[in-house]
Tab-separated table of C-alpha atoms and ligand atoms in Angstrom:
chain	number	residue	atom	x	y	z
A	1	MET	CA	-1.380	32.555	-59.760
A	2	ARG	CA	0.250	31.326	-56.545
A	3	LEU	CA	-1.667	31.913	-53.339
A	4	VAL	CA	-1.383	31.071	-49.698
A	5	LEU	CA	-4.356	31.054	-47.336
A	6	ILE	CA	-3.712	31.973	-43.724
A	7	GLY	CA	-6.247	31.829	-40.923
A	8	ALA	CA	-7.055	30.348	-37.539
A	9	PRO	CA	-8.509	26.840	-37.360
A	10	ALA	CA	-12.025	26.935	-38.866
A	11	ALA	CA	-11.564	30.444	-40.312
A	12	GLY	CA	-12.754	29.016	-43.646
A	13	LYS	CA	-9.508	28.267	-45.508
A	14	GLY	CA	-10.682	24.947	-46.940
A	15	THR	CA	-14.159	26.291	-47.746
A	16	GLN	CA	-12.742	29.260	-49.661
A	17	ALA	CA	-9.956	27.300	-51.344
A	18	ARG	CA	-12.497	24.978	-52.958
A	19	LYS	CA	-14.339	27.963	-54.442
A	20	LEU	CA	-11.156	29.630	-55.675
A	21	ILE	CA	-9.704	26.577	-57.433
A	22	ASP	CA	-12.870	26.294	-59.562
A	23	ARG	CA	-12.815	29.963	-60.407
A	24	PHE	CA	-9.122	30.268	-61.246
A	25	GLN	CA	-8.275	26.680	-62.280
A	26	LEU	CA	-5.581	26.262	-59.660
A	27	ALA	CA	-4.175	23.182	-57.956
A	28	TYR	CA	-5.340	22.792	-54.361
A	29	ILE	CA	-2.760	21.872	-51.760
A	30	SER	CA	-3.945	21.408	-48.183
A	31	THR	CA	-1.156	20.210	-45.921
A	32	GLY	CA	-3.782	19.241	-43.312
A	33	ASP	CA	-5.607	17.016	-45.839
A	34	MET	CA	-2.299	15.504	-47.003
A	35	LEU	CA	-1.314	14.685	-43.429
A	36	ARG	CA	-4.755	13.216	-42.608
A	37	GLU	CA	-4.399	11.008	-45.689
A	38	GLU	CA	-1.011	9.779	-44.416
A	39	VAL	CA	-2.513	9.113	-40.984
A	40	SER	CA	-5.413	7.115	-42.433
A	41	ARG	CA	-3.003	5.081	-44.597
A	42	GLY	CA	-0.826	4.412	-41.561
A	43	THR	CA	2.402	5.474	-43.304
A	44	GLU	CA	5.592	6.296	-41.403
A	45	LEU	CA	4.885	9.997	-41.852
A	46	GLY	CA	1.259	9.501	-40.769
A	47	ASN	CA	2.373	7.746	-37.615
A	48	LYS	CA	4.739	10.599	-36.802
A	49	ALA	CA	2.040	13.217	-37.421
A	50	LYS	CA	-0.904	11.492	-35.725
A	51	SER	CA	-0.406	12.440	-32.067
A	52	VAL	CA	0.893	15.929	-32.857
A	53	MET	CA	-2.202	16.675	-34.926
A	54	ALA	CA	-4.583	15.240	-32.341
A	55	SER	CA	-3.062	17.445	-29.650
A	56	GLY	CA	-3.270	20.603	-31.757
A	57	GLY	CA	0.464	21.114	-32.259
A	58	LEU	CA	2.461	21.393	-35.476
A	59	VAL	CA	4.272	18.744	-37.458
A	60	SER	CA	7.990	19.553	-37.798
A	61	ASP	CA	8.994	22.232	-40.300
A	62	GLU	CA	11.488	19.877	-41.916
A	63	LEU	CA	8.869	17.209	-42.704
A	64	ILE	CA	6.210	19.546	-44.015
A	65	ILE	CA	8.618	21.642	-46.099
A	66	ALA	CA	9.874	18.495	-47.840
A	67	ILE	CA	6.289	17.441	-48.644
A	68	VAL	CA	5.328	20.840	-50.069
A	69	ASN	CA	8.555	21.154	-52.042
A	70	GLU	CA	7.749	17.876	-53.809
A	71	ARG	CA	4.052	18.647	-54.276
A	72	ILE	CA	4.442	22.032	-55.973
A	73	LYS	CA	6.757	20.503	-58.595
A	74	GLN	CA	3.927	18.330	-59.897
A	75	ASP	CA	2.342	19.035	-63.288
A	76	ASP	CA	-1.000	20.271	-61.988
A	77	CYS	CA	0.758	23.156	-60.241
A	78	LYS	CA	2.101	24.650	-63.472
A	79	ASN	CA	-0.899	27.011	-63.804
A	80	GLY	CA	-0.588	27.989	-60.172
A	81	PHE	CA	-1.838	26.717	-56.840
A	82	ILE	CA	-3.493	27.536	-53.554
A	83	LEU	CA	-1.690	26.486	-50.405
A	84	ASP	CA	-4.116	25.959	-47.532
A	85	GLY	CA	-2.443	25.669	-44.138
A	86	PHE	CA	1.115	26.181	-45.370
A	87	PRO	CA	3.174	28.083	-44.373
A	88	ARG	CA	2.375	27.990	-40.668
A	89	THR	CA	5.677	29.187	-39.259
A	90	THR	CA	8.157	31.854	-40.303
A	91	VAL	CA	10.687	29.137	-41.164
A	92	GLN	CA	8.150	27.553	-43.546
A	93	ALA	CA	7.400	30.969	-45.117
A	94	GLU	CA	11.089	31.679	-45.698
A	95	LYS	CA	11.608	28.266	-47.296
A	96	LEU	CA	8.556	28.778	-49.515
A	97	ASP	CA	9.986	32.100	-50.678
A	98	GLU	CA	13.098	30.213	-51.765
A	99	MET	CA	10.938	27.776	-53.764
A	100	VAL	CA	8.517	30.144	-55.564
A	101	LYS	CA	7.369	33.739	-55.902
A	102	LEU	CA	3.923	34.198	-54.389
A	103	ASP	CA	1.292	36.543	-55.831
A	104	LYS	CA	-0.915	36.928	-52.781
A	105	ALA	CA	-1.326	35.867	-49.176
A	106	VAL	CA	-4.981	35.893	-48.140
A	107	TYR	CA	-5.595	36.207	-44.414
A	108	ILE	CA	-9.075	35.173	-43.256
A	109	ASN	CA	-9.427	36.934	-39.920
A	110	ALA	CA	-11.881	35.522	-37.376
A	111	PRO	CA	-12.295	35.583	-33.569
A	112	ASP	CA	-11.431	32.581	-31.346
A	113	ASP	CA	-14.816	32.121	-29.637
A	114	ILE	CA	-16.722	31.771	-32.902
A	115	MET	CA	-14.005	29.493	-34.299
A	116	LEU	CA	-14.442	27.098	-31.380
A	117	GLU	CA	-18.175	26.923	-32.155
A	118	ARG	CA	-17.420	26.206	-35.785
A	119	ILE	CA	-14.831	23.546	-34.942
A	120	THR	CA	-17.149	21.508	-32.759
A	121	ALA	CA	-20.034	21.767	-35.283
A	122	ARG	CA	-17.979	20.824	-38.354
A	123	GLU	CA	-18.588	17.670	-40.338
A	124	THR	CA	-16.198	16.584	-43.064
A	125	CYS	CA	-16.459	14.186	-45.958
A	126	PRO	CA	-13.665	11.609	-45.647
A	127	LYS	CA	-13.931	10.832	-49.382
A	128	CYS	CA	-14.016	14.194	-51.216
A	129	GLY	CA	-13.002	16.534	-48.380
A	130	ALA	CA	-16.103	18.745	-48.513
A	131	SER	CA	-16.732	20.581	-45.262
A	132	TYR	CA	-20.112	21.182	-43.628
A	133	ASN	CA	-21.304	22.745	-40.411
A	134	LYS	CA	-24.255	21.551	-38.353
A	135	ILE	CA	-25.079	25.178	-37.510
A	136	SER	CA	-24.079	27.381	-40.422
A	137	LEU	CA	-23.777	25.017	-43.399
A	138	PRO	CA	-25.658	21.740	-42.907
A	139	SER	CA	-25.608	19.071	-45.617
A	140	LYS	CA	-28.984	18.626	-47.393
A	141	LYS	CA	-29.407	15.154	-45.877
A	142	ALA	CA	-28.134	14.903	-42.302
A	143	GLY	CA	-24.784	13.097	-42.099
A	144	ILE	CA	-24.450	12.604	-45.893
A	145	CYS	CA	-22.130	14.497	-48.265
A	146	ASP	CA	-24.020	16.605	-50.863
A	147	VAL	CA	-21.174	16.192	-53.347
A	148	CYS	CA	-20.388	12.472	-53.304
A	149	GLY	CA	-22.951	10.795	-51.016
A	150	GLU	CA	-20.374	9.505	-48.508
A	151	GLY	CA	-21.199	9.446	-44.774
A	152	LEU	CA	-19.850	12.528	-42.986
A	153	THR	CA	-17.416	12.236	-40.087
A	154	GLN	CA	-15.915	14.498	-37.431
A	155	ARG	CA	-12.190	15.209	-37.444
A	156	LYS	CA	-10.245	13.814	-34.491
A	157	ASP	CA	-8.916	17.295	-33.682
A	158	ASP	CA	-12.365	18.922	-33.748
A	159	THR	CA	-12.933	18.578	-30.007
A	160	LEU	CA	-13.182	21.585	-27.677
A	161	GLU	CA	-9.827	20.719	-26.051
A	162	ALA	CA	-7.872	20.193	-29.287
A	163	GLY	CA	-9.621	23.210	-30.804
A	164	LYS	CA	-8.361	25.465	-28.002
A	165	ALA	CA	-4.840	24.079	-28.429
A	166	ARG	CA	-4.971	24.646	-32.212
A	167	LEU	CA	-6.063	28.262	-31.690
A	168	ALA	CA	-3.206	28.831	-29.243
A	169	THR	CA	-0.746	27.303	-31.719
A	170	PHE	CA	-2.101	29.574	-34.436
A	171	HIS	CA	-1.600	32.755	-32.377
A	172	GLU	CA	1.856	31.743	-31.266
A	173	GLN	CA	3.342	30.306	-34.453
A	174	SER	CA	1.248	31.313	-37.475
A	175	GLU	CA	-0.163	34.777	-36.764
A	176	PRO	CA	3.288	36.433	-37.235
A	177	LEU	CA	2.931	35.505	-40.932
A	178	VAL	CA	0.338	38.262	-41.292
A	179	GLU	CA	3.056	40.835	-40.606
A	180	TYR	CA	5.542	38.844	-42.715
A	181	TYR	CA	3.384	39.101	-45.840
A	182	LYS	CA	2.257	42.653	-45.048
A	183	LYS	CA	5.912	43.669	-45.212
A	184	GLN	CA	6.198	41.982	-48.608
A	185	GLY	CA	3.171	43.995	-49.792
A	186	ILE	CA	1.157	40.926	-50.831
A	187	LEU	CA	-1.256	40.566	-47.897
A	188	PHE	CA	-5.017	40.743	-48.412
A	189	GLU	CA	-7.108	40.571	-45.249
A	190	VAL	CA	-10.739	39.542	-45.291
A	191	ASP	CA	-13.276	39.396	-42.458
A	192	GLY	CA	-14.000	35.708	-41.855
A	193	MET	CA	-17.187	36.567	-39.992
A	194	LEU	CA	-18.913	37.452	-43.251
A	195	GLY	CA	-20.964	34.737	-44.928
A	196	VAL	CA	-19.159	32.150	-47.068
A	197	GLU	CA	-20.301	33.806	-50.320
A	198	GLU	CA	-19.335	37.307	-49.172
A	199	VAL	CA	-15.861	36.138	-48.157
A	200	SER	CA	-15.288	34.521	-51.538
A	201	LYS	CA	-16.645	37.579	-53.395
A	202	ALA	CA	-14.156	39.786	-51.554
A	203	ILE	CA	-11.217	37.472	-52.301
A	204	ILE	CA	-12.173	37.036	-55.965
A	205	ALA	CA	-12.530	40.824	-56.404
A	206	GLU	CA	-9.049	41.321	-54.958
A	207	LEU	CA	-7.515	38.595	-57.143
A	208	GLU	CA	-9.155	39.918	-60.296
A	209	ALA	CA	-8.212	43.537	-59.600
B	301	AP5	P1	-5.566	21.883	-41.087
B	301	AP5	O1	-6.326	20.776	-41.666
B	301	AP5	O2	-5.005	22.899	-41.967
B	301	AP5	O3	-6.475	22.543	-39.936
B	301	AP5	P2	-6.686	24.044	-39.406
B	301	AP5	O4	-5.680	25.029	-39.827
B	301	AP5	O5	-6.913	23.877	-37.974
B	301	AP5	O6	-7.881	24.537	-40.189
B	301	AP5	P3	-9.264	23.848	-40.417
B	301	AP5	O7	-9.160	22.860	-41.540
B	301	AP5	O8	-9.787	23.350	-39.110
B	301	AP5	O9	-10.167	25.062	-40.787
B	301	AP5	P4	-10.413	25.811	-42.177
B	301	AP5	O10	-9.872	27.178	-42.050
B	301	AP5	O11	-10.010	24.989	-43.342
B	301	AP5	O12	-11.997	25.944	-42.110
B	301	AP5	P5	-13.168	25.228	-42.951
B	301	AP5	O13	-13.239	25.823	-44.292
B	301	AP5	O14	-13.107	23.766	-42.828
B	301	AP5	O15	-4.373	21.284	-40.195
B	301	AP5	C1	-4.606	20.236	-39.306
B	301	AP5	C2	-3.352	19.902	-38.539
B	301	AP5	O16	-2.339	19.412	-39.433
B	301	AP5	C3	-2.671	21.081	-37.820
B	301	AP5	O17	-3.269	21.315	-36.561
B	301	AP5	C4	-1.219	20.570	-37.720
B	301	AP5	O18	-1.077	19.632	-36.688
B	301	AP5	C5	-1.045	19.843	-39.052
B	301	AP5	N1	-0.507	20.736	-40.084
B	301	AP5	C6	-1.149	21.146	-41.226
B	301	AP5	N2	-0.378	21.969	-41.944
B	301	AP5	C7	0.788	22.100	-41.256
B	301	AP5	C8	1.977	22.852	-41.472
B	301	AP5	N3	2.120	23.650	-42.551
B	301	AP5	N4	2.965	22.753	-40.553
B	301	AP5	C9	2.855	21.947	-39.483
B	301	AP5	N5	1.751	21.221	-39.202
B	301	AP5	C10	0.717	21.296	-40.085
B	301	AP5	O19	-14.433	25.773	-42.100
B	301	AP5	C11	-14.614	25.381	-40.776
B	301	AP5	C12	-16.112	25.250	-40.470
B	301	AP5	O20	-16.733	26.527	-40.524
B	301	AP5	C13	-16.860	24.379	-41.462
B	301	AP5	O21	-17.837	23.682	-40.781
B	301	AP5	C14	-17.455	25.376	-42.469
B	301	AP5	O22	-18.614	24.885	-43.050
B	301	AP5	C15	-17.715	26.591	-41.566
B	301	AP5	N6	-17.522	27.877	-42.247
B	301	AP5	C16	-16.511	28.198	-43.117
B	301	AP5	N7	-16.636	29.503	-43.503
B	301	AP5	C17	-17.739	29.986	-42.859
B	301	AP5	C18	-18.350	31.281	-42.842
B	301	AP5	N8	-17.866	32.310	-43.557
B	301	AP5	N9	-19.444	31.440	-42.050
B	301	AP5	C19	-19.938	30.421	-41.318
B	301	AP5	N10	-19.388	29.171	-41.298
B	301	AP5	C20	-18.292	28.965	-42.061
B	302	MG	MG1	-9.109	23.085	-43.547
């Protein structure tokens, strides 16, 4: 099964992807996580991406398409994969269609004001990538990852200002993908305002249907 997850910043793409990979034994590919890894390692790509990401813009199509094209050829993707945060532009979607045939595009729909609240309350594990929320999904021990015990951190782009810019970028550049996949007949839309478990139940039911 080959899936893409579309949704505004903080809609719950990463949260849902982690549930779906366990259920369906899929490889997990988050372009945001891959870029953050490059930034933290200080690679050439990371240095190019750093300021763009912090300001809430998008890394160039050319760069990100090359990364994904390499990643989906790896062995762990043979059984299928979930792409979280790719494609984000129509150019990326068209290139992806040239690479593989997708089974489903899941759109997690959620309103901007609530997403801003989620962004500023999010805590992330820098080691295993688990995502928490001080309001809706706190870790059992404050500031510590439930999964691996690492200290939780806040993403550099999880400020109010960068959050607003990321939402604007989403509406301008990524939201047209909803129509793109609707036309292909593979779009499944889910209400991102439901609880985490309800969202995953709805997606799993659709994928198993
Ligand atoms: P990326 O890392 O993909 O960030 P994003 O799209 O802004 O999405 P987030 O990771 O913020 O949110 P999410 O939907 O994963 O939500 P989460 O599950 O964590 O990209 C970062 C940057 O990299 C981009 O801005 C861009 O610069 C660059 N980039 C990446 N891909 C690119 C591409 N293809 N092209 C160009 N540039 C690219 O949940 C959020 C919070 O809400 C958490 O605290 C969580 O606990 C909570 N939560 C989740 N679900 C629920 C729920 N149902 N109810 C209540 N709380 C919930
Ligand atoms: Mg994410």
